[in-house]
PDB file of C-alpha atoms in Angstrom:
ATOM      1  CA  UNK A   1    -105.777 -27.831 117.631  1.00 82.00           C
ATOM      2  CA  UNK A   2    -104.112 -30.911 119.473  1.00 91.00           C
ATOM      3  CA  UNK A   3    -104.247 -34.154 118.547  1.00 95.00           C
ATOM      4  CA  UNK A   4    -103.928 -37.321 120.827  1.00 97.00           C
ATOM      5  CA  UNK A   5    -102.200 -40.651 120.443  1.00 97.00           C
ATOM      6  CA  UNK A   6    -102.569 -43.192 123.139  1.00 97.00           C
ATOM      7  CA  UNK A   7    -100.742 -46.245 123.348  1.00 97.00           C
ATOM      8  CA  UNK A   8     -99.241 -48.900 125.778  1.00 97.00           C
ATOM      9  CA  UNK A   9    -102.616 -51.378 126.257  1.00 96.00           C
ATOM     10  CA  UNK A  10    -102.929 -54.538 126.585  1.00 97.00           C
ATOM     11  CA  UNK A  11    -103.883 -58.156 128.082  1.00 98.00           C
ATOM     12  CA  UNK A  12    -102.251 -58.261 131.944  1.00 98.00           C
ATOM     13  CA  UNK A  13    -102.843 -60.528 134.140  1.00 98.00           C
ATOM     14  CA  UNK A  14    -104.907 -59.389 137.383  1.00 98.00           C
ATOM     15  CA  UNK A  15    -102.005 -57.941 139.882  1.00 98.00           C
ATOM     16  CA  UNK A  16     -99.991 -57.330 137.154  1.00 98.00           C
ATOM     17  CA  UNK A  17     -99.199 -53.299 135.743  1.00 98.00           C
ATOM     18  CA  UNK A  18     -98.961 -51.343 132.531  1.00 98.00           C
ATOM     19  CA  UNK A  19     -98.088 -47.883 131.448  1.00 98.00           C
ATOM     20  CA  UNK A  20    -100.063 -46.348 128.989  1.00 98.00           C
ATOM     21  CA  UNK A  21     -99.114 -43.010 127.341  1.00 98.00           C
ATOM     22  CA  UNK A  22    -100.532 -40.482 124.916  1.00 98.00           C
ATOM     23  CA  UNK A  23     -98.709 -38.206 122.530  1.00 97.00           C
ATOM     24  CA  UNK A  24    -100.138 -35.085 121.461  1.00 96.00           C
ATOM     25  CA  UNK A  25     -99.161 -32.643 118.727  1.00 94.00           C
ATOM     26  CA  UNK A  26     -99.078 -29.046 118.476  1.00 82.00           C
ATOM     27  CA  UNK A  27     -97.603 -25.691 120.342  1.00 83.00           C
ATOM     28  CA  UNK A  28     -97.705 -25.271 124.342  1.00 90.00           C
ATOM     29  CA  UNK A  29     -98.484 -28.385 125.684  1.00 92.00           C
ATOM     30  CA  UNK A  30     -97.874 -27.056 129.145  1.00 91.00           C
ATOM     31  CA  UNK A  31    -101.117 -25.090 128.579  1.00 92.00           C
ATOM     32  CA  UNK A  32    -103.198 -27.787 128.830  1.00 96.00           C
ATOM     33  CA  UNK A  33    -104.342 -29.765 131.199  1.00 97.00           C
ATOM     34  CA  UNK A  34    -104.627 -33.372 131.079  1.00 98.00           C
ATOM     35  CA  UNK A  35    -107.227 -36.020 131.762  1.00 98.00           C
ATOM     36  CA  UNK A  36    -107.366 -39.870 131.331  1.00 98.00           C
ATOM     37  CA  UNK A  37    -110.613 -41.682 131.096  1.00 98.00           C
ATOM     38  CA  UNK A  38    -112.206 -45.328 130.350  1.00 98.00           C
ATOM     39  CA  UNK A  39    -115.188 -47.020 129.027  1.00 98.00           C
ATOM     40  CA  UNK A  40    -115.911 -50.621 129.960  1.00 97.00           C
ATOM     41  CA  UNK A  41    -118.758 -52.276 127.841  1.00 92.00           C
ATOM     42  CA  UNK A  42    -121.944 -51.355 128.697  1.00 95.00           C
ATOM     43  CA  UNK A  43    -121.018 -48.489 130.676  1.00 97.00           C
ATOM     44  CA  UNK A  44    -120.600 -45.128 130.428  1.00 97.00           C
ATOM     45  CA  UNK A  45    -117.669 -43.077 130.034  1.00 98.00           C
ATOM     46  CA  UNK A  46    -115.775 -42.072 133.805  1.00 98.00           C
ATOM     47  CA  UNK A  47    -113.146 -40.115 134.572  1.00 98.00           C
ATOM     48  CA  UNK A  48    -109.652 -41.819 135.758  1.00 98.00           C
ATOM     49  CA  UNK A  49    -107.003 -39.268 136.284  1.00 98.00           C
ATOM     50  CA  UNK A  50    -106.591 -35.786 135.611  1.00 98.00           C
ATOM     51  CA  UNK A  51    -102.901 -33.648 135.560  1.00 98.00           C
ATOM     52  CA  UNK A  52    -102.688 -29.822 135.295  1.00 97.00           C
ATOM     53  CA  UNK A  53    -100.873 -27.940 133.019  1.00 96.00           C
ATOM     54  CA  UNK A  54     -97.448 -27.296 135.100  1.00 95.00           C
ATOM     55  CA  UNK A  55     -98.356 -30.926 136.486  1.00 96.00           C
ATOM     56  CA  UNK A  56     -98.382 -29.717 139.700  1.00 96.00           C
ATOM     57  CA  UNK A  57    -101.679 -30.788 140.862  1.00 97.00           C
ATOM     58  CA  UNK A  58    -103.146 -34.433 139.965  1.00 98.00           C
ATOM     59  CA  UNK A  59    -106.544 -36.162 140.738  1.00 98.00           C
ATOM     60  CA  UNK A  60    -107.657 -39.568 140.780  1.00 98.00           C
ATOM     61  CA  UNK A  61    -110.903 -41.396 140.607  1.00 98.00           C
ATOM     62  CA  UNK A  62    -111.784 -43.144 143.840  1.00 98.00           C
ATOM     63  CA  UNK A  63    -111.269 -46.870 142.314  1.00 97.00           C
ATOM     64  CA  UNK A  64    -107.788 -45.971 141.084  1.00 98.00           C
ATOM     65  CA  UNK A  65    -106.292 -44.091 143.776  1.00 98.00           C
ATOM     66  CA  UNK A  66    -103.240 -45.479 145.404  1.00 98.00           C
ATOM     67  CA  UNK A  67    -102.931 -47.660 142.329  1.00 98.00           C
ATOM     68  CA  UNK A  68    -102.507 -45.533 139.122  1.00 98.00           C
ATOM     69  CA  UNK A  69    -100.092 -42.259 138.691  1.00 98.00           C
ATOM     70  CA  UNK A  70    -100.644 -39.968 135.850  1.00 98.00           C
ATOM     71  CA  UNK A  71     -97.561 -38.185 134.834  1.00 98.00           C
ATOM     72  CA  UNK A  72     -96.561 -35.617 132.450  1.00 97.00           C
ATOM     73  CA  UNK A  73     -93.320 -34.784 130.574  1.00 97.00           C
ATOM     74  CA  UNK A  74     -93.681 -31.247 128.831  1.00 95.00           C
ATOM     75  CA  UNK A  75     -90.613 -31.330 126.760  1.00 95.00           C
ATOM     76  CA  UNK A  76     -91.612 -34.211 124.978  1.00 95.00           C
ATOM     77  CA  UNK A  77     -95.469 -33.560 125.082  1.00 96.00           C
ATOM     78  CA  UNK A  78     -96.558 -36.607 126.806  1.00 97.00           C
ATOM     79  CA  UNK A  79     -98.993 -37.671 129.667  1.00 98.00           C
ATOM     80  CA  UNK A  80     -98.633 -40.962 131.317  1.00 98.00           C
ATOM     81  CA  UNK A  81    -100.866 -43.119 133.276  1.00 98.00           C
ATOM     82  CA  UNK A  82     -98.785 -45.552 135.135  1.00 98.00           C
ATOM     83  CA  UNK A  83    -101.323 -48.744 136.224  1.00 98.00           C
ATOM     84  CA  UNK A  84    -100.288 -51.149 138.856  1.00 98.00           C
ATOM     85  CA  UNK A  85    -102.340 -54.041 140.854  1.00 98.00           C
ATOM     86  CA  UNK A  86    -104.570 -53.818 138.092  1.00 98.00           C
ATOM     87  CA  UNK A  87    -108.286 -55.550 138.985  1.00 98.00           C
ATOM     88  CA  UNK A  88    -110.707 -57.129 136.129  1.00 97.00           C
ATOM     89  CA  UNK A  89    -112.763 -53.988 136.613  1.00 97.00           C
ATOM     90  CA  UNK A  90    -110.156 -52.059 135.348  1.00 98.00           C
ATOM     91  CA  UNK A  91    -110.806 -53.545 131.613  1.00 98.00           C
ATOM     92  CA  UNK A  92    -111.938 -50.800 129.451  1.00 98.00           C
ATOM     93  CA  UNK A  93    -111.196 -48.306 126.795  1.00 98.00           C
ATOM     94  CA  UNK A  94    -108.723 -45.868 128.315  1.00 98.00           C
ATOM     95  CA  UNK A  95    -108.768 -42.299 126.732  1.00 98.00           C
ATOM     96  CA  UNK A  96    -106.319 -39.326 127.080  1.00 98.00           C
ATOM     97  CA  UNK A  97    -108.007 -36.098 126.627  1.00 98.00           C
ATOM     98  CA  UNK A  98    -106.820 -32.504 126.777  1.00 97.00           C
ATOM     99  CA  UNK A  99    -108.565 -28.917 127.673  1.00 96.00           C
ATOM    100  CA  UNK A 100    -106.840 -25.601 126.410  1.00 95.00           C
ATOM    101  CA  UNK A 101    -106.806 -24.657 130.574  1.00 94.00           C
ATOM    102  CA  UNK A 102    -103.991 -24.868 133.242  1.00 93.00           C
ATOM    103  CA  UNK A 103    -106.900 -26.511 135.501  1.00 95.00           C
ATOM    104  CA  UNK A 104    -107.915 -29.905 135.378  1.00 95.00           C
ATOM    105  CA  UNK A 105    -111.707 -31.227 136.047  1.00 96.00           C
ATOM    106  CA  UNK A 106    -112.883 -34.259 135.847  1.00 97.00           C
ATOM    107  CA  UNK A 107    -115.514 -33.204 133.669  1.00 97.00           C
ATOM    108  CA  UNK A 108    -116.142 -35.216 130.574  1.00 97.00           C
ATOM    109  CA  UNK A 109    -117.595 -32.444 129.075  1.00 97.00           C
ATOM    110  CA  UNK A 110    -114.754 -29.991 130.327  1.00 97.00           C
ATOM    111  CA  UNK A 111    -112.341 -31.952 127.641  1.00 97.00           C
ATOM    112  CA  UNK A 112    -111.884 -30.240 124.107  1.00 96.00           C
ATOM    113  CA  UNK A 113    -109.595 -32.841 122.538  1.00 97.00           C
ATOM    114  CA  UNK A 114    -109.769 -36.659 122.961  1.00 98.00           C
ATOM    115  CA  UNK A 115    -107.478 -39.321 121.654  1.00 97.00           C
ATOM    116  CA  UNK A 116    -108.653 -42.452 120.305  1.00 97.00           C
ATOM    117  CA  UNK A 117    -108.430 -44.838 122.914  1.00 98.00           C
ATOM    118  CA  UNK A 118    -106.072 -48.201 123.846  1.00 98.00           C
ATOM    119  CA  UNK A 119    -107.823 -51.301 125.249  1.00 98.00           C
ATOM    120  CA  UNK A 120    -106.561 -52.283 128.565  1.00 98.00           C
ATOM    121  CA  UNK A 121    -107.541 -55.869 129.573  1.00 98.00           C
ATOM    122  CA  UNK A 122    -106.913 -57.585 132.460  1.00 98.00           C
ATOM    123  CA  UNK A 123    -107.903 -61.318 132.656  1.00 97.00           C
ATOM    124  CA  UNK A 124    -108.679 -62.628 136.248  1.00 93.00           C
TER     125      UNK A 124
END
């Protein structure tokens, strides 16, 4: 069982960055692969970022890429999502999420563990 804390939203400025991270619990963190996603009003969940186990390989969502780096630090069991140039479409409820895998999808439905979510808002 793993449980997930996110934290590090907020109200930015459009331009402007933030760094959100999410804490998570339990044994062999480095087993898991990590994934960040975001709901925006109205909309349905999508997937962000994603980091592997080893954090070796990463994947971004289309919108983000070039602009957000997720990161991971297994010796303190953390994943990071570093935001910069943030847009007003990037407001949403960002969720860290974790799958007992060294692979990770961008599946929603790949995720076994989900934290419960920091509000990112960015005003234009």
């Amino acid at each position: 069982q793993v449980q997930l804390v996110e934290s590090g939203g907020g109200l930015v400025q459009a331009g402007g960055s933030l760094r959100l991270s999410c804490a998570a619990s339990g044994h062999f963190f480095n087993g898991y692969a990590m994934g960040w996603f975001r709901q925006a009003p109205g909309k349905e969940r999508q997937f962000v970022a994603c980091i592997s186990g080893s954090g070796t390989h990463t994947s971004y969502a289309d919108s983000v890429k070039g602009r957000f780096t997720v990161s991971r630090d297994n010796a303190k069991n953390t994943v990071s999502l570093q935001m910069n140039s943030l847009k007003p479409e990037d407001t949403a409820v960002y969720y860290c999420a974790a799958r007992p895998y060294l692979l990770a999808t961008m599946k929603i439905e790949d995720y076994n563990y989900w934290g419960q979510g920091t509000q990112v808002t960015v005003s234009s």
